[in-house]
Amino acid sequence: MCGIIGATSSCSDVVPLLIRGLQRLEYRGYDSVGVAVVSGGLVTVRKGAGELEVVRRRLAIDGMSGTTGIGHTRWATHGPPNDVNAHPHTDCTGTVAIVHNGVIRNYASLREELIAKGHRIRSETDTELVAHLIEEGLGEGRDFVEALARALMRVEGTYAFAILNSREPDRVYFAKNRSPLLVGVGDKVKVVASDLPAMLEAAKDVIFLEDGEFGYVTPTEVAIYRLTKDGYAKLSDAEVASRVRRVNLTPEAASKGGYPHFMVKEIYEQPQAVRDTYEGNIDDPALAKVSSALAGASKVIVVAAGTSYHAGLVFSYLLARRAGLLPHAIISSEAPYLMNAVEEGDLVVAVSQSGETYDTLEAVRMAKDLGAIVVGVTNVLGSALDRISDLKLYTRAGPEIGVAATKTFLSQVMLLELLSIRAGVDSGRLKPSEAKELLDALREVPQLLTYTLEASDPVATALSKSVAGGSMYVLGRGLGSAIAREGALKVKEIAYLHAEAYPAGESKHGPIALVERGFPVFIAATSDAREVAGNAVEMAARGARVYVVKPADLSLDLEAKETITRIDMPPSSGTLELEPFILTPVFQLFAYRFAVGKGYNPDKPRNLAKTVTVE
C-alpha cells in the first residue's frame, strides 16, 4: 500500500498542496517519498528513501514549484526502499513521470521484454515499467490517451496510477484497477489521490473511480475513459457530472476512512490486503524457489511470535496435509532451547509482520550459524528479517497502524497457503488440476471476505453486548485450533478478557473443570474436524454457553440446546483453505466491538507495542 496524489491548478503552485497531501497519506507508506512537477516544459523529480520530513529537508522539496505535479509516499513491494526505487519513476526520455499504488503481477516478463527493446531500467520496481510501456506508445506516434490505454492492456495486477507528461503541462493522467483512486473536483484545481485525506483541503466534491477506468484532469476538466474488450470508450460529460459526490469529512477523520479507529478500518481493508497478497505472489518466481527448498530440506522449522505464530500453525497444518511435510512450528522465544536439533540443510521459515521482531531474529541468527537455510516471510522490504534471510517472501499487505494484527494475519495466511499448494504439487501429492481448483478458490477470497465481514459485524456487535464474565474458552480441532488461538489472542489484547485457546480434544484432560453455568465457550468449527461437535455438546452439558462459529454449509451433529448457538458464516463448499478467512473476522470484530463498548482504545491496547524489539 502506498499513498499517491496528483494536482493541477490554473492559478497557484501545487507543491504545498502535494506536501500537505503526502503528510496526510504517510500512514499508507513511509519508507520513501518523492514529488515531480512540470515546469518550463520539463518534468523535475526529487525523491529519496526515508520519512517525508527527512526527505523534504534533504532534497529541498519545498523549493520546487509548478502548477501541475504528483507525489508519492511508498510502502515497498518490489525492490528495497532506497533513493532509486522511490517514486516517481520516469521513462528513458524523461517525458513521463509516474507514481503507483498496487502490484504488477507480470512485471518479470515485461521487464525482460523492455530491456530487450533497449530501454534503460533504472530501478527494481514494477512501476517504472509502465512509464516505459507508455514511452513505447508515444514513440509509435500515438497520443497520450491511446498510449496509456495500450500500456494498461499489457499490465496484469492491481494499480492506481498518477502520471505526468511534459508535453501536456496542465494534465495529470490517472488509471485504476483494484486499488483505491479518487478525483477531487475543485473550482480552479483538480486532484487525484489514493485516499480522501489528501484532497479534502482542495476539493470537497469527489468522483470515486471504478476498476478499468482511466483518464486525465486539467484545472477545468475531468475526462474519464473505460477499458473495453475492443479498446476503450470515453464517458460523456453528463456521465462524469452524475458521478460527483460531496464529502463532508475533515482530513483527520478521512485518514481513518470515516471509521472511528484504525483497527476497524484495517479489518475492513482485509479484502484488498489479501487480494494484493494473492496478486503479488501467485506468479512470483520466489514462490517456486521456496517450494523447491522445502522439498529438499532435511527438516522444516517454522519460527514466529504472536499472531505470526498462528499463521505459521495454519501453514504447518496445510503443508502436512497438502505436501506430506511435517514441519515443527516453534514460538520464537522458545526456539533457542531447541536449536541443538537444527542441522545444515534444514529449512527455517521465519514469519514476522514487521521483520524486526527480536525473538524471531535471534532464532534466525542461531539457525543460520548452524547452517540452516532461512526463508523470511515479512510485510516490510528492507527490514532486518528481509536482509538476513536467504529466500524472501512478502505479504504486501501495506502498513498496519493498529497494534493488533488483523489484515496482516490473513495476508500471511494467504501467502503461506499459496506456498503450501505449490509445495503440494512439487511433492507429487497434489495433482495440478487439484491445485488449480484451490488457487481458483483463493482468487475469490477478497469477495468472500467482503461477504464474511458483512455477516460478522452484526453478530459480533450482539455478542459484545451479551457475553458476560471475565474468562472464556476458544476451542477448535485441526485447522480450527490455529484459528481459535488467533481469535483468543484478539480478545485478550483488545477486549482485555481472559480467553484461553487450546485443541478441543484436550477438554477432558483438565480444562473442562473450570466450566460452570453461563461460562462462554467459542468453537471455531472447520470441515476437517466435525467431531468438534461432541466437544460443544460436552461443554453445554456442564452449563456452558456455547457459540459454534462455522461455515454455513458445514453440517454438525449438534443437539438442539438453548445453550448452543450456531453462528453461520458464508459457506466454504468444503474447501478447507477458505475457512481461516471465513471464521477469523468474527473474532476480530467481537474483540473490537467489546473494547469500544467498554471505552478502551482498540488502536493502542495497554502494555503492548506494534513491534516487539526487546527480549
Coordinates of C-alpha atoms in Angstrom, one line a residue:
M1 CA 0.0 0.0 0.0
C2 CA 1.3 3.4 -1.0
G3 CA -0.1 7.0 -0.9
I4 CA -0.4 8.9 -4.2
I5 CA -1.5 12.4 -5.1
G6 CA -1.6 14.5 -8.2
A7 CA -2.8 18.0 -8.7
T8 CA -3.2 20.7 -11.4
S9 CA -4.2 24.3 -10.8
S10 CA -4.9 27.3 -13.0
C11 CA -3.8 29.9 -10.5
S12 CA -1.4 28.6 -7.9
D13 CA 1.7 26.5 -7.2
V14 CA 0.6 22.9 -6.3
V15 CA 3.8 21.8 -4.4
P16 CA 2.4 23.0 -1.0
L17 CA -0.8 21.1 -1.7
L18 CA 1.2 18.0 -2.7
I19 CA 3.3 18.1 0.5
R20 CA 0.3 18.5 2.8
G21 CA -1.4 15.7 0.9
L22 CA 1.6 13.4 1.5
Q23 CA 1.6 14.3 5.2
R24 CA -2.0 13.0 5.4
L25 CA -1.1 9.9 3.4
E26 CA 2.1 9.0 5.2
Y27 CA 0.2 6.3 7.2
R28 CA -0.1 4.4 3.9
G29 CA 3.7 4.2 3.5
Y30 CA 6.8 5.8 5.0
D31 CA 9.9 4.2 3.6
S32 CA 10.5 6.7 0.8
V33 CA 8.9 9.8 -0.7
G34 CA 9.0 11.8 -3.9
V35 CA 7.5 14.7 -5.9
A36 CA 7.5 15.5 -9.6
V37 CA 6.3 18.8 -11.2
V38 CA 6.0 20.0 -14.8
S39 CA 7.7 23.4 -15.2
G40 CA 9.2 25.1 -18.3
G41 CA 8.3 22.1 -20.4
L42 CA 10.3 19.7 -18.3
V43 CA 9.5 17.2 -15.6
T44 CA 11.5 17.7 -12.5
V45 CA 11.7 14.9 -9.9
R46 CA 13.0 14.9 -6.3
K47 CA 12.8 11.6 -4.4
G48 CA 14.6 9.6 -1.8
A49 CA 14.4 7.0 0.9
G50 CA 13.2 8.0 4.4
E51 CA 10.3 9.6 6.0
L52 CA 8.6 12.6 4.4
E53 CA 10.0 15.3 6.7
V54 CA 13.6 14.0 6.4
V55 CA 13.5 13.7 2.6
R56 CA 11.6 17.0 2.3
R57 CA 14.5 18.8 4.1
R58 CA 17.3 16.8 2.5
L59 CA 16.1 17.4 -1.1
A60 CA 14.5 20.9 -0.6
I61 CA 11.2 19.7 -1.9
D62 CA 9.5 22.9 -0.7
G63 CA 11.7 24.8 -3.1
M64 CA 10.1 23.1 -6.1
S65 CA 7.3 24.9 -8.0
G66 CA 4.8 24.2 -10.7
T67 CA 1.1 24.3 -11.3
T68 CA 0.9 20.5 -12.1
G69 CA 2.6 17.8 -10.1
I70 CA 2.4 14.3 -8.5
G71 CA 3.6 13.0 -5.2
H72 CA 4.1 9.6 -3.6
T73 CA 4.8 8.0 -0.2
R74 CA 5.9 4.4 -0.5
W75 CA 5.4 1.1 1.2
A76 CA 7.8 -1.1 -0.8
T77 CA 6.6 -4.1 -2.7
H78 CA 9.2 -4.5 -5.5
G79 CA 12.8 -3.5 -4.7
P80 CA 14.1 -2.4 -1.3
P81 CA 13.4 1.1 0.0
N82 CA 16.2 3.3 -1.4
D83 CA 16.6 6.5 -3.4
V84 CA 16.5 4.7 -6.8
N85 CA 13.4 2.7 -6.1
A86 CA 11.5 5.7 -4.6
H87 CA 8.7 7.1 -6.8
P88 CA 8.1 8.9 -9.1
H89 CA 9.7 6.9 -11.9
T90 CA 10.4 8.2 -15.4
D91 CA 10.8 6.8 -18.9
C92 CA 14.0 6.9 -20.9
T93 CA 13.3 10.3 -22.3
G94 CA 12.2 12.0 -19.0
T95 CA 8.9 12.9 -20.7
V96 CA 6.7 10.7 -18.5
A97 CA 6.7 10.5 -14.7
I98 CA 4.5 8.0 -12.8
V99 CA 3.5 7.1 -9.2
H100 CA 1.8 3.9 -8.4
N101 CA -0.1 2.1 -5.6
G102 CA -0.6 -1.7 -6.3
V103 CA 1.3 -4.7 -7.6
I104 CA 2.1 -5.6 -11.2
R105 CA 1.9 -9.4 -11.5
N106 CA 3.6 -9.8 -14.8
Y107 CA 6.5 -7.4 -14.1
A108 CA 9.2 -10.0 -14.7
S109 CA 8.1 -10.8 -18.3
L110 CA 7.5 -7.1 -19.0
R111 CA 11.0 -6.2 -17.7
E112 CA 12.7 -8.7 -19.9
E113 CA 10.8 -7.5 -22.9
L114 CA 11.6 -3.8 -22.3
I115 CA 15.2 -4.5 -21.7
A116 CA 15.4 -6.5 -24.9
K117 CA 14.0 -3.5 -26.7
G118 CA 16.8 -1.3 -25.4
H119 CA 15.0 0.5 -22.5
R120 CA 17.2 1.6 -19.6
I121 CA 15.5 0.2 -16.5
R122 CA 17.0 2.1 -13.5
S123 CA 15.0 0.7 -10.6
E124 CA 13.9 -2.7 -9.2
T125 CA 10.3 -1.6 -9.1
D126 CA 7.4 -2.8 -11.1
T127 CA 6.1 0.8 -11.5
E128 CA 8.9 2.0 -13.7
L129 CA 8.0 -0.5 -16.4
V130 CA 4.6 1.2 -17.0
A131 CA 6.4 4.5 -17.8
H132 CA 8.4 2.7 -20.5
L133 CA 5.3 1.0 -21.9
I134 CA 3.7 4.5 -22.3
E135 CA 7.0 5.6 -23.9
E136 CA 6.7 2.8 -26.4
G137 CA 3.2 4.0 -27.4
L138 CA 4.3 7.6 -27.7
G139 CA 7.3 6.5 -29.8
E140 CA 4.8 4.9 -32.3
G141 CA 3.1 8.3 -32.8
R142 CA 0.1 7.6 -30.6
D143 CA -1.5 10.4 -28.4
F144 CA -1.1 10.0 -24.7
V145 CA -4.6 8.6 -24.0
E146 CA -4.1 5.8 -26.5
A147 CA -0.5 5.2 -25.3
L148 CA -1.8 4.9 -21.8
A149 CA -4.7 2.6 -22.7
R150 CA -2.4 0.3 -24.6
A151 CA 0.0 0.2 -21.7
L152 CA -2.8 -0.7 -19.3
M153 CA -3.9 -3.5 -21.6
R154 CA -0.5 -5.1 -21.1
V155 CA -0.5 -4.8 -17.3
E156 CA -1.8 -7.6 -15.1
G157 CA -2.4 -6.9 -11.4
T158 CA -3.6 -4.1 -9.3
Y159 CA -2.9 -0.4 -9.8
A160 CA -3.7 3.2 -9.1
F161 CA -1.5 5.5 -11.2
A162 CA -1.0 9.2 -11.4
I163 CA 1.1 10.3 -14.4
L164 CA 2.7 13.5 -15.7
N165 CA 3.5 14.2 -19.3
S166 CA 5.8 17.1 -20.1
R167 CA 4.2 17.7 -23.4
E168 CA 0.8 18.5 -21.7
P169 CA 1.8 20.6 -18.7
D170 CA -1.7 21.1 -17.3
R171 CA -2.8 17.5 -17.2
V172 CA -2.5 14.7 -14.6
Y173 CA -3.4 11.3 -16.1
F174 CA -4.7 8.5 -13.9
A175 CA -5.8 4.9 -14.0
K176 CA -7.4 2.5 -11.6
N177 CA -7.8 -1.3 -11.1
R178 CA -8.5 -2.8 -7.7
S179 CA -6.5 -0.1 -5.9
P180 CA -8.3 2.9 -4.5
L181 CA -8.3 6.1 -6.5
L182 CA -10.4 9.3 -6.4
V183 CA -10.7 12.5 -8.3
G184 CA -11.2 15.7 -6.4
V185 CA -13.2 18.4 -8.2
G186 CA -12.4 22.0 -7.1
D187 CA -13.2 25.2 -8.8
K188 CA -9.7 26.0 -10.2
V189 CA -7.9 22.9 -9.1
K190 CA -8.4 19.2 -9.7
V191 CA -6.8 16.5 -7.6
V192 CA -6.2 12.7 -8.0
A193 CA -5.4 10.7 -4.8
S194 CA -5.4 7.3 -3.3
D195 CA -7.4 8.4 -0.3
L196 CA -9.7 11.2 0.8
P197 CA -7.4 13.0 3.4
A198 CA -5.0 14.1 0.7
M199 CA -7.6 16.1 -1.3
L200 CA -10.2 17.4 1.1
E201 CA -8.3 20.7 1.6
A202 CA -8.6 21.5 -2.1
A203 CA -11.9 19.7 -3.1
K204 CA -14.9 18.5 -1.2
D205 CA -16.6 17.2 -4.4
V206 CA -15.2 13.8 -5.3
I207 CA -15.6 11.2 -8.0
F208 CA -15.0 7.6 -6.9
L209 CA -13.3 5.8 -9.9
E210 CA -14.3 2.3 -10.9
D211 CA -11.9 -0.5 -11.9
G212 CA -10.9 -0.3 -15.5
E213 CA -11.3 3.5 -15.7
F214 CA -8.5 5.9 -16.7
G215 CA -8.3 9.5 -18.0
Y216 CA -7.0 12.9 -17.0
V217 CA -7.7 16.1 -15.2
T218 CA -6.9 19.7 -16.1
P219 CA -7.7 22.7 -13.8
T220 CA -11.1 22.9 -15.6
E221 CA -11.9 19.4 -16.9
V222 CA -12.3 15.8 -15.9
A223 CA -12.1 13.2 -18.7
I224 CA -12.8 9.5 -17.9
Y225 CA -12.4 6.6 -20.2
R226 CA -13.3 2.9 -19.6
L227 CA -11.3 0.0 -20.9
T228 CA -13.4 -2.4 -23.0
K229 CA -12.7 -5.7 -24.7
D230 CA -12.1 -3.9 -28.0
G231 CA -10.2 -0.9 -26.7
Y232 CA -11.6 1.9 -24.7
A233 CA -14.5 4.3 -24.7
K234 CA -15.0 7.8 -23.3
L235 CA -17.7 8.7 -20.7
S236 CA -19.9 11.6 -21.6
D237 CA -19.7 14.8 -19.7
A238 CA -23.1 14.1 -18.3
E239 CA -22.0 10.7 -17.0
V240 CA -19.0 12.2 -15.4
A241 CA -21.1 15.0 -13.8
S242 CA -23.5 12.5 -12.4
R243 CA -20.7 10.7 -10.5
V244 CA -19.7 13.8 -8.5
R245 CA -20.4 13.4 -4.7
R246 CA -20.0 15.9 -1.9
V247 CA -17.9 14.5 1.0
N248 CA -18.4 16.1 4.5
L249 CA -15.4 14.8 6.4
T250 CA -12.4 16.6 7.9
P251 CA -9.0 15.4 6.7
E252 CA -8.3 13.9 10.1
A253 CA -11.5 11.8 10.1
A254 CA -10.9 10.8 6.5
S255 CA -7.4 9.4 7.3
K256 CA -9.3 6.6 9.0
G257 CA -11.6 6.3 6.0
G258 CA -14.5 7.6 8.0
Y259 CA -14.0 4.8 10.6
P260 CA -13.6 5.7 14.3
H261 CA -10.4 3.7 14.7
F262 CA -7.6 2.3 12.6
M263 CA -8.3 -1.2 13.8
V264 CA -11.8 -1.5 12.3
K265 CA -10.6 0.3 9.2
E266 CA -7.9 -2.3 8.8
I267 CA -10.3 -5.1 9.5
Y268 CA -12.4 -3.8 6.6
E269 CA -9.3 -3.4 4.4
Q270 CA -8.7 -7.2 4.5
P271 CA -10.3 -8.0 1.2
Q272 CA -7.9 -5.6 -0.5
A273 CA -4.9 -6.7 1.5
V274 CA -5.4 -10.4 0.7
R275 CA -6.0 -9.5 -3.0
D276 CA -2.7 -7.7 -3.1
T277 CA -1.0 -10.7 -1.4
Y278 CA -2.5 -13.1 -3.9
E279 CA -1.8 -10.9 -7.0
G280 CA 1.7 -10.1 -5.8
N281 CA 2.7 -13.7 -5.2
I282 CA 0.8 -16.1 -7.4
D283 CA 3.3 -15.7 -10.3
D284 CA 6.3 -14.7 -8.3
P285 CA 9.3 -16.9 -9.1
A286 CA 10.3 -16.6 -5.4
L287 CA 7.4 -18.9 -4.5
A288 CA 8.8 -21.6 -6.7
K289 CA 12.3 -21.3 -5.2
V290 CA 11.0 -21.6 -1.7
S291 CA 8.8 -24.6 -2.6
S292 CA 11.9 -26.3 -4.1
A293 CA 13.8 -25.6 -1.0
L294 CA 11.0 -27.1 1.1
A295 CA 11.2 -30.3 -1.0
G296 CA 15.0 -30.6 -0.5
A297 CA 15.1 -29.8 3.2
S298 CA 16.1 -32.3 5.8
K299 CA 13.7 -30.7 8.3
V300 CA 11.3 -27.8 8.1
I301 CA 11.0 -25.5 11.1
V302 CA 8.6 -22.6 11.4
V303 CA 9.5 -19.8 13.9
A304 CA 7.3 -16.9 14.7
A305 CA 5.7 -15.0 17.6
G306 CA 2.1 -13.9 18.5
T307 CA -0.2 -13.6 15.5
S308 CA 2.5 -14.6 13.1
Y309 CA 2.9 -17.9 15.0
H310 CA -0.7 -18.6 14.5
A311 CA -0.3 -18.0 10.7
G312 CA 2.6 -20.4 11.0
L313 CA 0.4 -23.0 12.6
V314 CA -2.1 -22.7 9.7
F315 CA 0.9 -23.2 7.3
S316 CA 2.2 -26.2 9.2
Y317 CA -1.1 -27.9 9.2
L318 CA -1.7 -27.3 5.4
L319 CA 1.8 -28.2 4.5
A320 CA 1.4 -31.6 6.2
R321 CA -2.0 -32.1 4.5
R322 CA -1.0 -31.0 1.0
A323 CA 2.7 -31.8 0.7
G324 CA 3.2 -34.6 3.2
L325 CA 5.8 -32.5 5.1
L326 CA 5.6 -32.3 8.9
P327 CA 7.1 -29.0 9.9
H328 CA 8.0 -28.1 13.5
A329 CA 6.2 -24.8 14.5
I330 CA 8.0 -23.2 17.3
I331 CA 7.3 -19.9 19.2
S332 CA 10.4 -17.8 18.5
S333 CA 11.3 -17.1 22.2
E334 CA 11.4 -20.9 22.8
A335 CA 13.5 -21.6 19.7
P336 CA 16.9 -21.2 21.4
Y337 CA 16.2 -24.1 23.7
L338 CA 15.6 -26.4 20.7
M339 CA 18.4 -25.3 18.4
N340 CA 20.6 -28.3 19.2
A341 CA 18.3 -30.2 16.8
V342 CA 19.0 -27.8 13.9
E343 CA 21.5 -29.1 11.3
E344 CA 22.9 -28.0 8.0
G345 CA 20.4 -28.4 5.2
D346 CA 17.4 -27.7 7.4
L347 CA 14.9 -25.0 6.3
V348 CA 13.7 -22.4 8.8
V349 CA 10.6 -20.4 7.8
A350 CA 10.6 -17.2 9.8
V351 CA 7.3 -15.3 9.8
S352 CA 7.2 -11.7 11.1
Q353 CA 4.9 -8.8 10.0
S354 CA 7.5 -6.1 10.8
G355 CA 10.6 -8.1 10.1
E356 CA 12.1 -6.6 13.2
T357 CA 10.7 -9.0 15.9
Y358 CA 13.6 -9.5 18.3
D359 CA 12.8 -13.1 19.3
T360 CA 12.4 -14.2 15.7
L361 CA 15.6 -12.5 14.5
E362 CA 17.5 -14.2 17.3
A363 CA 16.1 -17.6 16.3
V364 CA 17.1 -16.9 12.7
R365 CA 20.6 -15.9 13.6
M366 CA 21.2 -19.1 15.6
A367 CA 19.7 -21.2 12.8
K368 CA 22.0 -19.6 10.2
D369 CA 25.0 -20.2 12.4
L370 CA 24.1 -23.9 12.4
G371 CA 23.9 -24.0 8.6
A372 CA 20.1 -23.8 8.1
I373 CA 18.6 -22.0 5.1
V374 CA 16.2 -19.2 6.2
V375 CA 13.1 -18.2 4.4
G376 CA 11.9 -14.8 5.6
V377 CA 8.1 -14.1 5.3
T378 CA 7.5 -10.4 6.1
N379 CA 5.5 -7.4 5.2
V380 CA 8.4 -5.0 5.2
L381 CA 11.0 -4.9 2.4
G382 CA 14.4 -3.8 3.8
S383 CA 13.6 -5.0 7.3
A384 CA 16.2 -6.9 9.4
L385 CA 14.5 -10.2 8.6
D386 CA 14.4 -9.3 4.9
R387 CA 18.1 -8.5 4.9
I388 CA 19.2 -11.6 6.8
S389 CA 17.1 -14.2 5.0
D390 CA 18.4 -16.4 2.2
L391 CA 15.0 -16.6 0.5
K392 CA 12.3 -13.9 0.9
L393 CA 8.5 -13.8 0.5
Y394 CA 6.4 -10.6 1.0
T395 CA 2.8 -10.4 2.1
R396 CA 2.4 -6.9 0.6
A397 CA -0.5 -6.0 3.0
G398 CA 0.6 -2.4 3.4
P399 CA 1.3 -0.6 6.7
E400 CA -0.9 -1.6 9.6
I401 CA -1.4 1.3 12.1
G402 CA -3.5 -0.5 14.8
V403 CA -1.3 -2.5 17.2
A404 CA -3.5 -5.6 16.9
A405 CA -2.7 -7.6 13.7
T406 CA -5.7 -8.1 11.6
K407 CA -5.2 -7.7 7.8
T408 CA -1.6 -8.8 8.2
F409 CA -2.6 -12.1 9.7
L410 CA -4.9 -13.1 6.9
S411 CA -2.3 -11.8 4.4
Q412 CA 0.2 -14.1 5.9
V413 CA -2.3 -17.0 5.8
M414 CA -2.9 -16.2 2.1
L415 CA 0.8 -16.2 1.2
L416 CA 1.5 -19.4 3.2
E417 CA -1.4 -21.2 1.7
L418 CA -0.1 -20.4 -1.8
L419 CA 3.2 -21.8 -0.7
S420 CA 1.6 -25.0 0.7
I421 CA -0.3 -25.6 -2.5
R422 CA 2.9 -25.1 -4.7
A423 CA 4.7 -27.5 -2.4
G424 CA 1.9 -30.0 -2.7
V425 CA 2.3 -30.0 -6.5
D426 CA 6.1 -30.2 -6.2
S427 CA 5.9 -33.1 -3.8
G428 CA 3.6 -35.0 -6.2
R429 CA 0.9 -35.3 -3.5
L430 CA -1.3 -32.7 -5.1
K431 CA -2.4 -33.0 -8.7
P432 CA -2.0 -29.9 -10.9
S433 CA -5.8 -30.0 -11.5
E434 CA -6.4 -30.1 -7.7
A435 CA -4.0 -27.2 -7.2
K436 CA -5.8 -25.2 -9.9
E437 CA -9.1 -25.7 -8.1
L438 CA -7.6 -24.5 -4.8
L439 CA -5.9 -21.5 -6.4
D440 CA -9.1 -20.5 -8.2
A441 CA -10.9 -20.7 -4.9
L442 CA -8.3 -18.5 -3.2
R443 CA -8.7 -16.0 -6.0
E444 CA -12.3 -15.4 -4.8
V445 CA -11.3 -14.8 -1.2
P446 CA -11.5 -11.0 -1.4
Q447 CA -15.1 -11.2 -2.4
L448 CA -15.7 -13.9 0.1
L449 CA -14.1 -11.8 2.8
T450 CA -16.4 -8.9 1.9
Y451 CA -19.4 -11.2 2.5
T452 CA -17.9 -12.5 5.7
L453 CA -17.4 -9.0 7.1
E454 CA -21.0 -8.1 6.3
A455 CA -22.2 -11.3 8.1
S456 CA -19.8 -11.0 11.1
D457 CA -20.2 -7.4 12.3
P458 CA -23.9 -7.6 13.4
V459 CA -23.1 -10.9 15.2
A460 CA -20.0 -9.6 16.8
T461 CA -21.9 -6.4 18.0
A462 CA -24.6 -8.5 19.5
L463 CA -22.1 -10.9 21.2
S464 CA -20.1 -7.9 22.6
K465 CA -23.3 -6.9 24.5
S466 CA -24.3 -10.3 25.7
V467 CA -21.2 -12.2 26.6
A468 CA -20.6 -11.9 30.3
G469 CA -17.8 -12.9 32.7
G470 CA -14.1 -12.3 32.7
S471 CA -13.0 -15.6 31.2
M472 CA -13.8 -17.8 28.2
Y473 CA -12.6 -20.7 26.1
V474 CA -11.9 -20.6 22.4
L475 CA -11.6 -24.1 21.0
G476 CA -11.1 -25.9 17.7
R477 CA -9.7 -29.1 16.2
G478 CA -7.4 -29.4 13.3
L479 CA -7.2 -26.1 11.4
G480 CA -9.8 -24.8 13.8
S481 CA -7.3 -25.0 16.6
A482 CA -5.0 -22.5 14.9
I483 CA -7.9 -20.1 14.1
A484 CA -9.1 -20.4 17.8
R485 CA -5.7 -19.4 19.0
E486 CA -5.7 -16.2 16.9
G487 CA -9.3 -15.4 17.9
A488 CA -8.4 -15.8 21.6
L489 CA -5.4 -13.5 21.2
K490 CA -7.5 -10.8 19.7
V491 CA -10.0 -11.0 22.6
K492 CA -7.2 -10.8 25.2
E493 CA -5.2 -8.0 23.7
I494 CA -8.1 -5.7 22.7
A495 CA -11.1 -6.6 24.9
Y496 CA -8.9 -7.4 28.0
L497 CA -10.9 -10.6 28.6
H498 CA -9.1 -13.8 29.7
A499 CA -9.6 -16.1 26.6
E500 CA -7.9 -19.4 26.7
A501 CA -7.4 -21.3 23.4
Y502 CA -6.5 -25.0 23.1
P503 CA -7.3 -28.0 21.0
A504 CA -10.9 -29.0 21.8
G505 CA -9.9 -32.7 22.4
E506 CA -7.9 -31.6 25.4
S507 CA -11.0 -30.5 27.3
K508 CA -11.4 -33.8 29.2
H509 CA -7.7 -33.7 30.2
G510 CA -8.3 -30.9 32.8
P511 CA -9.6 -27.6 31.4
I512 CA -13.3 -28.7 31.5
A513 CA -13.1 -28.5 35.3
L514 CA -13.4 -24.7 35.0
V515 CA -16.7 -24.8 33.1
E516 CA -19.8 -23.8 35.1
R517 CA -23.2 -22.4 34.2
G518 CA -23.0 -19.5 31.8
F519 CA -19.3 -19.9 31.1
P520 CA -18.7 -18.7 27.5
V521 CA -17.1 -21.2 25.1
F522 CA -16.5 -20.3 21.5
I523 CA -15.7 -23.0 19.0
A524 CA -14.1 -22.5 15.6
A525 CA -15.5 -25.4 13.6
T526 CA -13.7 -26.4 10.4
S527 CA -14.6 -29.0 7.8
D528 CA -11.6 -31.2 8.7
A529 CA -12.8 -31.9 12.2
R530 CA -16.6 -32.4 12.5
E531 CA -16.0 -34.3 15.8
V532 CA -15.7 -30.9 17.4
A533 CA -19.5 -31.0 17.7
G534 CA -19.1 -33.6 20.5
N535 CA -16.9 -31.1 22.4
A536 CA -19.6 -28.4 22.0
V537 CA -22.2 -30.8 23.5
E538 CA -19.9 -31.7 26.4
M539 CA -19.4 -28.1 27.3
A540 CA -23.2 -27.4 27.0
A541 CA -23.9 -30.4 29.3
R542 CA -21.8 -28.7 32.0
G543 CA -23.8 -25.5 31.7
A544 CA -21.5 -23.6 29.3
R545 CA -22.9 -21.0 26.9
V546 CA -21.5 -22.4 23.6
Y547 CA -21.1 -20.4 20.4
V548 CA -20.2 -22.5 17.4
V549 CA -18.7 -20.4 14.6
K550 CA -18.8 -22.4 11.3
P551 CA -19.3 -22.2 7.6
A552 CA -23.0 -22.2 6.8
D553 CA -22.7 -25.4 4.8
L554 CA -20.8 -27.3 7.4
S555 CA -23.2 -30.0 8.9
L556 CA -22.5 -30.7 12.5
D557 CA -24.3 -33.2 14.8
L558 CA -25.3 -30.6 17.5
E559 CA -28.1 -31.2 19.9
A560 CA -30.9 -28.6 19.9
K561 CA -30.0 -27.0 23.2
E562 CA -30.8 -23.5 24.2
T563 CA -27.2 -23.1 25.4
I564 CA -25.7 -23.8 22.0
T565 CA -25.8 -21.0 19.4
R566 CA -24.8 -21.7 15.8
I567 CA -23.1 -18.7 14.2
D568 CA -23.2 -19.4 10.4
M569 CA -20.7 -17.6 8.2
P570 CA -20.6 -17.8 4.4
P571 CA -20.2 -21.3 3.0
S572 CA -16.8 -22.8 2.2
S573 CA -18.0 -25.6 -0.1
G574 CA -15.7 -27.9 1.9
T575 CA -12.6 -26.1 0.8
L576 CA -10.5 -26.0 4.0
E577 CA -8.2 -23.3 2.6
L578 CA -11.1 -20.8 2.7
E579 CA -12.0 -21.4 6.3
P580 CA -9.5 -19.1 8.0
F581 CA -10.9 -16.2 6.0
I582 CA -14.5 -17.2 6.9
L583 CA -14.0 -17.8 10.6
T584 CA -11.4 -15.2 11.7
P585 CA -13.2 -11.9 11.2
V586 CA -16.0 -12.5 13.7
F587 CA -13.4 -12.8 16.5
Q588 CA -11.6 -9.7 15.3
L589 CA -14.9 -7.7 15.3
F590 CA -16.1 -9.2 18.6
A591 CA -12.9 -8.0 20.3
Y592 CA -13.2 -4.6 18.7
R593 CA -16.8 -4.0 19.5
F594 CA -16.4 -5.3 23.1
A595 CA -13.4 -2.9 23.6
V596 CA -15.2 0.1 22.2
G597 CA -18.3 -0.7 24.3
K598 CA -16.1 -0.7 27.4
G599 CA -14.4 2.6 26.4
Y600 CA -11.0 1.1 25.6
N601 CA -8.8 2.4 22.8
P602 CA -8.5 -0.6 20.4
D603 CA -5.7 1.1 18.4
K604 CA -3.4 1.3 21.5
P605 CA -4.1 -1.6 23.8
R606 CA -2.4 -1.3 27.2
N607 CA 1.1 -2.7 27.8
L608 CA 1.6 -3.6 24.1
A609 CA 3.7 -2.2 21.2
K610 CA 3.3 -2.8 17.4
T611 CA 6.7 -4.3 17.0
V612 CA 8.5 -6.2 19.9
T613 CA 12.2 -5.3 19.5
V614 CA 13.3 -6.3 23.0
E615 CA 14.0 -9.7 24.6

